[in-house]
Coordinates of C-alpha atoms (C1' of nucleotides) in Angstrom, one line a residue:
Chain A
M1 CA -110.2 -68.8 -39.8
A2 CA -109.0 -70.9 -42.6
R3 CA -110.2 -70.5 -46.2
K4 CA -112.3 -67.4 -46.7
A5 CA -115.8 -68.2 -47.9
G6 CA -116.4 -67.0 -51.4
R7 CA -112.8 -66.5 -52.3
T8 CA -110.8 -69.2 -54.1
P9 CA -107.1 -69.4 -53.6
E10 CA -106.5 -68.1 -57.1
E11 CA -108.6 -65.1 -56.3
T12 CA -106.6 -64.5 -53.2
R13 CA -103.5 -64.6 -55.2
R14 CA -104.8 -62.0 -57.6
V15 CA -105.9 -59.8 -54.8
L16 CA -102.4 -60.1 -53.3
L17 CA -100.7 -59.2 -56.5
E18 CA -103.0 -56.2 -57.0
A19 CA -102.4 -55.0 -53.5
A20 CA -98.6 -55.4 -54.0
A21 CA -98.9 -53.3 -57.2
V22 CA -100.5 -50.4 -55.4
V23 CA -98.3 -50.5 -52.4
F24 CA -95.0 -51.0 -54.3
R25 CA -96.0 -48.2 -56.6
E26 CA -96.7 -45.8 -53.7
R27 CA -94.0 -46.7 -51.3
G28 CA -91.3 -48.5 -53.4
L29 CA -90.0 -52.0 -53.0
S30 CA -89.1 -51.4 -49.4
A31 CA -92.8 -51.4 -48.5
S32 CA -93.5 -54.1 -46.0
L33 CA -95.3 -57.4 -46.7
D34 CA -97.5 -56.6 -43.7
E35 CA -98.9 -53.5 -45.5
I36 CA -99.5 -55.5 -48.6
A37 CA -101.2 -58.3 -46.7
R38 CA -103.4 -55.9 -44.8
R39 CA -104.5 -54.1 -48.0
A40 CA -105.4 -57.5 -49.4
G41 CA -107.3 -58.5 -46.3
V42 CA -105.0 -61.4 -45.6
S43 CA -102.6 -62.1 -42.8
K44 CA -98.9 -61.8 -43.4
G45 CA -98.7 -65.6 -43.0
G46 CA -101.4 -65.9 -45.6
L47 CA -99.4 -63.9 -48.1
L48 CA -96.4 -66.0 -47.4
Y49 CA -98.4 -69.1 -48.1
H50 CA -98.9 -67.9 -51.7
F51 CA -95.5 -66.4 -52.2
A52 CA -92.8 -68.1 -50.1
A53 CA -90.6 -65.0 -50.1
K54 CA -90.8 -61.4 -50.9
E55 CA -88.7 -62.0 -53.9
D56 CA -91.2 -64.4 -55.3
L57 CA -94.0 -61.9 -55.0
V58 CA -91.9 -59.2 -56.8
R59 CA -91.0 -61.5 -59.6
A60 CA -94.6 -62.7 -60.1
L61 CA -95.8 -59.1 -60.1
A62 CA -93.2 -58.0 -62.6
N63 CA -94.1 -60.9 -64.9
D64 CA -97.7 -60.0 -64.6
V65 CA -97.2 -56.4 -65.5
L66 CA -95.0 -57.2 -68.4
D67 CA -97.5 -59.7 -69.8
D68 CA -100.4 -57.3 -69.3
L69 CA -98.5 -54.6 -71.2
R70 CA -97.7 -56.9 -74.1
A71 CA -101.3 -58.1 -74.2
M72 CA -102.6 -54.5 -74.2
V73 CA -100.4 -53.6 -77.2
F74 CA -101.3 -56.6 -79.2
A75 CA -105.0 -56.1 -78.5
E76 CA -104.6 -52.6 -79.9
I77 CA -103.4 -53.8 -83.3
D78 CA -105.9 -52.9 -86.0
P79 CA -107.0 -56.2 -87.6
E80 CA -107.6 -54.3 -90.9
D81 CA -104.1 -52.9 -90.8
S82 CA -101.7 -55.2 -92.6
A83 CA -99.2 -52.6 -93.7
P84 CA -95.7 -52.5 -92.3
G85 CA -95.6 -50.8 -88.9
A86 CA -99.0 -52.2 -87.6
L87 CA -97.4 -53.3 -84.4
A88 CA -95.5 -50.0 -84.0
R89 CA -98.8 -48.1 -84.4
A90 CA -100.4 -50.3 -81.7
Y91 CA -97.4 -49.6 -79.5
I92 CA -97.8 -45.8 -80.1
R93 CA -101.5 -45.8 -79.4
T94 CA -101.2 -47.9 -76.3
C95 CA -98.2 -46.1 -74.6
L96 CA -99.2 -42.6 -75.7
A97 CA -102.8 -42.8 -74.7
V98 CA -104.5 -39.4 -74.6
T99 CA -107.6 -40.1 -72.6
P100 CA -106.9 -39.2 -69.0
D101 CA -107.8 -42.6 -67.6
D102 CA -105.6 -44.6 -70.0
E103 CA -102.8 -42.1 -69.6
A104 CA -102.9 -42.5 -65.8
A105 CA -102.9 -46.3 -66.2
I106 CA -99.8 -46.2 -68.3
R107 CA -98.0 -43.8 -66.0
E108 CA -98.8 -46.0 -63.0
T109 CA -97.5 -49.1 -64.8
V110 CA -94.3 -47.4 -65.8
H111 CA -93.8 -46.0 -62.3
L112 CA -94.4 -49.4 -60.8
L113 CA -91.9 -51.1 -63.2
A114 CA -89.4 -48.4 -62.3
Q115 CA -89.7 -49.3 -58.6
L116 CA -89.4 -53.0 -59.4
T117 CA -86.1 -52.6 -61.2
V118 CA -84.4 -52.2 -57.8
M119 CA -84.3 -56.0 -57.8
P120 CA -81.7 -57.5 -60.1
D121 CA -83.9 -60.4 -61.0
V122 CA -86.5 -58.1 -62.3
V123 CA -84.0 -56.3 -64.5
E124 CA -83.2 -59.7 -66.0
L125 CA -86.8 -60.3 -66.7
M126 CA -87.2 -56.9 -68.3
R127 CA -84.1 -57.4 -70.4
T128 CA -85.6 -60.6 -71.8
D129 CA -88.9 -58.8 -72.4
S130 CA -87.2 -55.9 -74.0
Q131 CA -85.4 -58.2 -76.4
R132 CA -88.7 -59.8 -77.3
W133 CA -90.2 -56.4 -78.1
H134 CA -87.1 -55.7 -80.2
D135 CA -87.6 -58.9 -82.2
D136 CA -91.3 -58.4 -82.6
L137 CA -90.8 -54.9 -83.8
R138 CA -88.1 -55.8 -86.3
A139 CA -90.5 -58.3 -87.8
D140 CA -93.0 -55.5 -88.2
G141 CA -91.6 -54.4 -91.5
M142 CA -90.4 -50.9 -91.0
P143 CA -86.8 -49.9 -91.8
D144 CA -84.4 -49.8 -88.8
H145 CA -83.9 -46.0 -88.7
V146 CA -87.7 -45.4 -88.6
R147 CA -88.4 -48.0 -86.1
T148 CA -85.6 -47.0 -83.7
L149 CA -86.7 -43.3 -83.9
V150 CA -90.3 -44.0 -83.3
I151 CA -89.9 -46.5 -80.5
N152 CA -87.4 -44.5 -78.6
A153 CA -89.6 -41.4 -78.8
V154 CA -92.5 -43.4 -77.4
D155 CA -90.3 -44.9 -74.7
G156 CA -89.0 -41.5 -73.7
A157 CA -92.4 -40.0 -73.5
S158 CA -94.0 -42.9 -71.6
M159 CA -91.1 -43.0 -69.1
S160 CA -91.1 -39.2 -68.5
P161 CA -93.6 -39.3 -65.6
F162 CA -91.2 -41.6 -63.7
Y163 CA -88.7 -38.8 -63.3
G164 CA -91.4 -36.1 -63.1
G165 CA -90.9 -34.7 -66.6
A166 CA -94.5 -35.1 -67.8
L167 CA -95.4 -33.7 -71.2
S168 CA -98.4 -31.4 -71.7
E169 CA -101.5 -33.0 -73.2
D170 CA -100.9 -31.0 -76.3
D171 CA -97.3 -32.1 -76.7
L172 CA -98.3 -35.7 -76.1
N173 CA -101.0 -35.5 -78.7
T174 CA -98.7 -33.9 -81.3
L175 CA -96.0 -36.4 -80.7
K176 CA -98.5 -39.2 -81.1
R177 CA -99.8 -38.0 -84.4
Q178 CA -96.3 -37.3 -85.6
L179 CA -95.1 -40.8 -84.9
L180 CA -98.2 -42.4 -86.3
R181 CA -97.7 -40.4 -89.5
F182 CA -94.0 -41.5 -89.7
T183 CA -95.0 -45.2 -89.6
L184 CA -97.9 -44.8 -92.1
H185 CA -96.3 -42.8 -94.9
S186 CA -93.4 -44.7 -96.3
E187 CA -92.6 -41.8 -98.7
L188 CA -91.4 -40.0 -95.5
W189 CA -88.9 -42.7 -94.6
D190 CA -86.2 -41.3 -96.8
A191 CA -86.5 -37.9 -95.2
L192 CA -86.1 -39.5 -91.8
S193 CA -82.8 -41.2 -92.8
P194 CA -79.6 -39.7 -91.5
D195 CA -77.9 -40.3 -94.8
T196 CA -80.3 -38.5 -97.2
A197 CA -79.2 -35.1 -98.5
A198 CA -80.7 -32.4 -96.4
S199 CA -83.1 -31.2 -99.0
S200 CA -86.5 -33.0 -98.7
S201 CA -87.5 -33.2 -102.3
H202 CA -88.6 -36.6 -103.6
Chain B
M1 CA -57.8 -41.3 -35.1
A2 CA -59.3 -38.0 -35.8
R3 CA -58.8 -36.0 -39.0
K4 CA -57.0 -38.1 -41.6
A5 CA -53.7 -36.5 -42.7
G6 CA -53.8 -35.2 -46.2
R7 CA -57.5 -35.2 -46.6
T8 CA -59.5 -32.1 -46.0
P9 CA -63.1 -32.5 -44.8
E10 CA -64.3 -31.3 -48.3
E11 CA -62.3 -34.1 -49.9
T12 CA -63.8 -36.7 -47.5
R13 CA -67.2 -35.4 -48.4
R14 CA -66.5 -35.9 -52.1
V15 CA -65.0 -39.4 -51.5
L16 CA -68.2 -40.3 -49.6
L17 CA -70.4 -39.1 -52.4
E18 CA -68.5 -41.0 -54.9
A19 CA -68.6 -44.1 -52.9
A20 CA -72.3 -43.7 -52.4
A21 CA -72.8 -43.3 -56.2
V22 CA -71.0 -46.6 -56.8
V23 CA -72.7 -48.6 -54.1
F24 CA -76.2 -47.2 -54.7
R25 CA -75.8 -47.9 -58.4
E26 CA -74.7 -51.5 -57.7
R27 CA -77.0 -52.4 -54.8
G28 CA -79.8 -49.9 -55.0
L29 CA -80.9 -47.5 -52.3
S30 CA -81.2 -50.2 -49.7
A31 CA -77.4 -50.6 -49.6
S32 CA -76.1 -49.9 -46.1
L33 CA -74.3 -46.8 -44.9
D34 CA -71.7 -49.2 -43.5
E35 CA -70.8 -50.4 -47.0
I36 CA -70.6 -46.9 -48.4
A37 CA -68.4 -45.8 -45.4
R38 CA -66.1 -48.8 -45.8
R39 CA -65.6 -48.1 -49.5
A40 CA -64.8 -44.5 -48.7
G41 CA -62.3 -45.6 -46.0
V42 CA -64.3 -43.8 -43.3
S43 CA -66.2 -45.2 -40.3
K44 CA -70.0 -45.2 -40.3
G45 CA -69.9 -42.5 -37.7
G46 CA -67.6 -40.4 -39.9
L47 CA -70.1 -40.6 -42.7
L48 CA -72.9 -39.5 -40.4
Y49 CA -70.8 -36.6 -39.4
H50 CA -71.0 -35.3 -42.9
F51 CA -74.5 -36.4 -43.7
A52 CA -76.7 -36.5 -40.6
A53 CA -79.1 -39.0 -42.1
K54 CA -79.2 -41.4 -45.0
E55 CA -81.8 -39.1 -46.6
D56 CA -79.4 -36.2 -46.6
L57 CA -76.7 -38.3 -48.4
V58 CA -79.1 -39.4 -51.0
R59 CA -80.4 -35.9 -51.6
A60 CA -76.9 -34.4 -51.9
L61 CA -75.9 -37.2 -54.3
A62 CA -79.0 -36.6 -56.5
N63 CA -78.3 -32.9 -56.6
D64 CA -74.7 -33.6 -57.5
V65 CA -75.6 -35.9 -60.4
L66 CA -78.2 -33.6 -61.8
D67 CA -75.8 -30.6 -61.7
D68 CA -73.0 -32.6 -63.3
L69 CA -75.3 -33.7 -66.1
R70 CA -76.4 -30.2 -66.7
A71 CA -72.8 -28.9 -66.7
M72 CA -71.8 -31.7 -69.1
V73 CA -74.5 -30.7 -71.6
F74 CA -73.8 -27.0 -71.4
A75 CA -70.0 -27.6 -71.8
E76 CA -70.8 -29.5 -75.0
I77 CA -72.5 -26.5 -76.6
D78 CA -70.5 -25.5 -79.7
P79 CA -69.5 -21.8 -79.1
E80 CA -69.6 -21.2 -82.9
D81 CA -73.1 -22.6 -83.1
S82 CA -75.7 -19.8 -82.7
A83 CA -78.4 -21.3 -84.7
P84 CA -81.7 -22.5 -83.1
G85 CA -81.3 -25.9 -81.5
A86 CA -77.7 -25.4 -80.3
L87 CA -78.7 -26.6 -76.8
A88 CA -80.6 -29.5 -78.2
R89 CA -77.6 -30.6 -80.2
A90 CA -75.4 -30.5 -77.1
Y91 CA -78.1 -32.6 -75.4
I92 CA -78.0 -35.1 -78.2
R93 CA -74.2 -35.3 -78.3
T94 CA -73.9 -35.7 -74.5
C95 CA -76.7 -38.3 -73.9
L96 CA -76.1 -40.3 -77.1
A97 CA -72.3 -40.5 -76.7
V98 CA -70.9 -43.2 -79.0
T99 CA -67.4 -43.7 -77.6
P100 CA -67.6 -46.7 -75.3
D101 CA -66.3 -44.8 -72.2
D102 CA -68.7 -41.9 -72.5
E103 CA -71.6 -44.2 -73.2
A104 CA -70.8 -46.3 -70.1
A105 CA -70.6 -43.1 -68.1
I106 CA -74.1 -42.0 -69.2
R107 CA -75.5 -45.4 -68.6
E108 CA -74.2 -45.5 -65.1
T109 CA -75.5 -42.1 -64.4
V110 CA -79.0 -42.9 -65.6
H111 CA -79.0 -46.2 -63.8
L112 CA -78.0 -44.4 -60.6
L113 CA -80.7 -41.8 -61.0
A114 CA -83.2 -44.5 -61.5
Q115 CA -82.2 -46.1 -58.2
L116 CA -82.4 -42.7 -56.4
T117 CA -86.0 -42.2 -57.6
V118 CA -87.2 -44.6 -54.9
M119 CA -87.0 -41.6 -52.5
P120 CA -89.9 -39.2 -53.0
D121 CA -87.7 -36.2 -52.2
V122 CA -85.5 -37.1 -55.1
V123 CA -88.4 -37.3 -57.5
E124 CA -89.3 -33.8 -56.4
L125 CA -85.7 -32.7 -57.2
M126 CA -85.9 -34.4 -60.6
R127 CA -89.2 -32.8 -61.3
T128 CA -87.7 -29.4 -60.7
D129 CA -84.7 -30.2 -62.8
S130 CA -86.8 -31.5 -65.6
Q131 CA -88.9 -28.4 -65.6
R132 CA -85.7 -26.4 -65.9
W133 CA -84.6 -28.4 -68.9
H134 CA -87.9 -27.9 -70.5
D135 CA -87.7 -24.1 -70.1
D136 CA -84.1 -24.0 -71.3
L137 CA -84.9 -26.1 -74.4
R138 CA -88.0 -24.0 -75.2
A139 CA -85.7 -21.0 -75.2
D140 CA -83.5 -22.8 -77.7
G141 CA -85.5 -21.7 -80.7
M142 CA -86.8 -24.8 -82.3
P143 CA -90.6 -25.3 -82.9
D144 CA -92.4 -27.4 -80.2
H145 CA -93.1 -30.4 -82.4
V146 CA -89.4 -30.8 -83.4
R147 CA -88.0 -30.2 -79.9
T148 CA -90.5 -32.7 -78.3
L149 CA -89.7 -35.4 -80.8
V150 CA -86.0 -35.0 -80.5
I151 CA -85.8 -34.8 -76.8
N152 CA -88.1 -37.7 -76.1
A153 CA -86.1 -39.8 -78.6
V154 CA -82.9 -39.0 -76.8
D155 CA -84.5 -39.6 -73.4
G156 CA -85.9 -43.0 -74.5
A157 CA -82.5 -44.0 -75.8
S158 CA -80.5 -42.9 -72.8
M159 CA -82.9 -44.5 -70.4
S160 CA -83.1 -47.8 -72.2
P161 CA -80.1 -49.4 -70.3
F162 CA -82.1 -48.9 -67.1
Y163 CA -84.6 -51.5 -68.1
G164 CA -82.1 -53.6 -70.1
G165 CA -83.1 -52.6 -73.6
A166 CA -79.8 -51.3 -74.8
L167 CA -79.6 -50.2 -78.4
S168 CA -76.9 -51.6 -80.7
E169 CA -74.0 -49.2 -81.4
D170 CA -75.2 -48.9 -85.0
D171 CA -78.7 -48.0 -84.0
L172 CA -77.4 -45.5 -81.5
N173 CA -75.2 -43.9 -84.1
T174 CA -78.0 -43.7 -86.6
L175 CA -80.4 -42.2 -84.2
K176 CA -77.8 -39.6 -83.1
R177 CA -77.2 -38.5 -86.7
Q178 CA -80.9 -38.5 -87.5
L179 CA -81.7 -36.2 -84.5
L180 CA -78.8 -33.9 -85.2
R181 CA -80.0 -33.6 -88.7
F182 CA -83.5 -32.8 -87.7
T183 CA -82.3 -29.9 -85.5
L184 CA -79.9 -28.5 -88.1
H185 CA -82.0 -28.4 -91.2
S186 CA -85.0 -26.2 -90.6
E187 CA -86.4 -27.1 -94.1
L188 CA -87.2 -30.5 -92.6
W189 CA -89.3 -29.1 -89.8
D190 CA -92.4 -29.0 -92.0
A191 CA -92.0 -32.6 -92.9
L192 CA -91.8 -33.5 -89.2
S193 CA -95.1 -31.8 -88.4
P194 CA -98.2 -33.9 -87.7
D195 CA -100.3 -31.4 -89.7
T196 CA -98.5 -31.3 -93.0
A197 CA -99.8 -33.2 -95.9
A198 CA -98.0 -36.5 -96.2
S199 CA -96.1 -35.5 -99.4
S200 CA -92.7 -34.1 -98.5
S201 CA -92.4 -31.4 -101.2
H202 CA -91.4 -28.0 -100.1
Chain C
dT1 C1' -42.7 -18.4 -29.7
dG2 C1' -45.0 -21.2 -26.4
dT3 C1' -49.2 -22.4 -24.0
dA4 C1' -54.3 -23.0 -23.1
dC5 C1' -58.4 -23.8 -25.0
dA6 C1' -62.2 -24.5 -28.3
dT7 C1' -63.6 -26.7 -32.2
dC8 C1' -63.3 -29.8 -36.0
dA9 C1' -63.4 -34.3 -38.0
dG10 C1' -63.8 -38.1 -37.0
dT11 C1' -64.0 -43.4 -34.1
dG12 C1' -66.4 -47.4 -32.6
dA13 C1' -69.6 -49.6 -29.5
dA14 C1' -74.3 -49.9 -28.3
dC15 C1' -79.2 -49.4 -29.0
dG16 C1' -83.6 -50.2 -30.8
dC17 C1' -86.8 -51.0 -34.2
dG18 C1' -88.8 -52.7 -38.4
dC19 C1' -89.4 -56.3 -41.2
dG20 C1' -88.8 -61.0 -43.5
dT21 C1' -89.2 -65.6 -42.2
dT22 C1' -90.4 -69.6 -39.3
dC23 C1' -93.6 -72.3 -36.9
dA24 C1' -97.2 -74.5 -34.4
dC25 C1' -101.7 -74.6 -34.9
dT26 C1' -106.7 -74.5 -37.1
dG27 C1' -111.0 -74.8 -39.5
dA28 C1' -113.1 -75.6 -44.0
dT29 C1' -113.1 -78.6 -48.1
dG30 C1' -112.3 -82.9 -50.8
dT31 C1' -111.9 -87.9 -51.0
dA32 C1' -112.2 -93.1 -49.8
dC33 C1' -115.0 -96.5 -48.0
Chain D
dT1 C1' -125.6 -91.2 -47.0
dG2 C1' -122.5 -90.9 -43.0
dT3 C1' -117.9 -91.0 -41.1
dA4 C1' -112.7 -90.8 -40.9
dC5 C1' -108.9 -88.8 -42.6
dA6 C1' -105.7 -86.0 -45.4
dT7 C1' -104.9 -81.8 -47.4
dC8 C1' -105.5 -77.0 -48.4
dA9 C1' -105.6 -72.2 -47.2
dG10 C1' -104.8 -69.9 -44.2
dT11 C1' -103.8 -67.4 -38.8
dG12 C1' -101.0 -65.0 -35.5
dA13 C1' -97.2 -65.0 -32.3
dA14 C1' -92.3 -65.2 -31.9
dC15 C1' -87.7 -64.9 -33.6
dG16 C1' -83.6 -62.9 -35.2
dC17 C1' -80.9 -60.1 -37.9
dG18 C1' -79.6 -56.0 -40.4
dC19 C1' -79.3 -51.4 -40.4
dG20 C1' -80.0 -46.3 -39.3
dT21 C1' -79.1 -43.5 -35.5
dT22 C1' -77.1 -42.0 -31.0
dC23 C1' -73.5 -41.2 -28.0
dA24 C1' -69.4 -40.8 -25.3
dC25 C1' -65.0 -40.2 -26.4
dT26 C1' -60.5 -38.6 -29.0
dG27 C1' -56.6 -36.8 -31.4
dA28 C1' -55.3 -33.2 -34.7
dT29 C1' -55.8 -28.4 -36.1
dG30 C1' -56.8 -23.4 -35.5
dT31 C1' -56.9 -19.2 -32.5
dA32 C1' -56.1 -15.9 -28.5
dC33 C1' -53.0 -14.1 -25.6

DNA sequence: TGTACATCAGTGAACGCGCGTTCACTGATGTAC
DNA sequence: TGTACATCAGTGAACGCGCGTTCACTGATGTAC
């Protein structure tokens, strides 16, 4: 056979990337190209037509996942919300999803990314991406000490499944509301500062 | 040659584990036993005498690292400090070390652990370890919503080097003092709750 | 105290298998005339 | 509109290499008598 009827090359590429995501997540980066190709319904040679080497496939996948994540967060921004911290709130809502489906999706994504970091090239990609998040969030208008606290708490919680330390649904929900509240009520920002006197009067 | 003069089998074992830590951190779990053995000054056969299979070596290493980390945190507990959150404060001080040497040590440890998670057995070990931390920290006397916030912020910050998103020294320092303050001043705990009215009077 | 023997802590060569990559080939699709 | 030809999107067999594991062997150390 040559070109599959009813499947454009671009579609094949997508199917291959999706198969790679599943297989790498389940078996780690040492999973074979053969298994990925089989899952995509393509021969190993076919896979290698689209991605000349395994490294290319991994890089393309990492780029894809990182872009998707960014798009998800930006799509979650409330268009009515123009107060400082709007991006941070979208970040919180996306990464600390509470509906079981969304939560599972985020966990799977994080777990996949964790597997991909085995490749130094991917770490470089993630470093760049992370720097971009940092810049975007700085431009979001919250003071440094609030932003750093909130974002690191979100990151800690969303990475916890990767080492098996999943939070209970209650804890996750509480954390989410806490963090949203921190970003929304600027009168709290003083109380969150390390330099304020311990008493929380205003 | 047989037994190396001036090196007990236990010492050889330790040298092998340390070599494995370095090599796995630098090259990931797919690094070869040959390279680890060479770095330890032992033949590949010698390595396999101590660890019958690569999996055994990895498991032993993961156990080691997890135990070390726990010991470091417990050693950091202030014996004078009997207030709620003493363990959490030790956790903060250990994981958010600010001296360059200690910081590098933690980063390397986290990065190594991230590599080891490629093996499902290790994830299981980490899940158990994480559960134990959760239990220990629950017994530490702080309310759930404070503990969860603080620990996740610490985890987020200490895992950030693993995906390349390192915090600046200033941000790290600020975060550390913030979190320590949260655990120390129980009059703040209300203000950190998601359910309190936004105003921070007490 | 010396000797025989078992065991310990390795060595280093060989094996075998899985997996990434190469390669010769092919059938469908697009294009020129 | 039909035909020739190039290119695209694959197939599937073969190759080769790295790496985990096995194995036969060995020299030092510990133990019994």
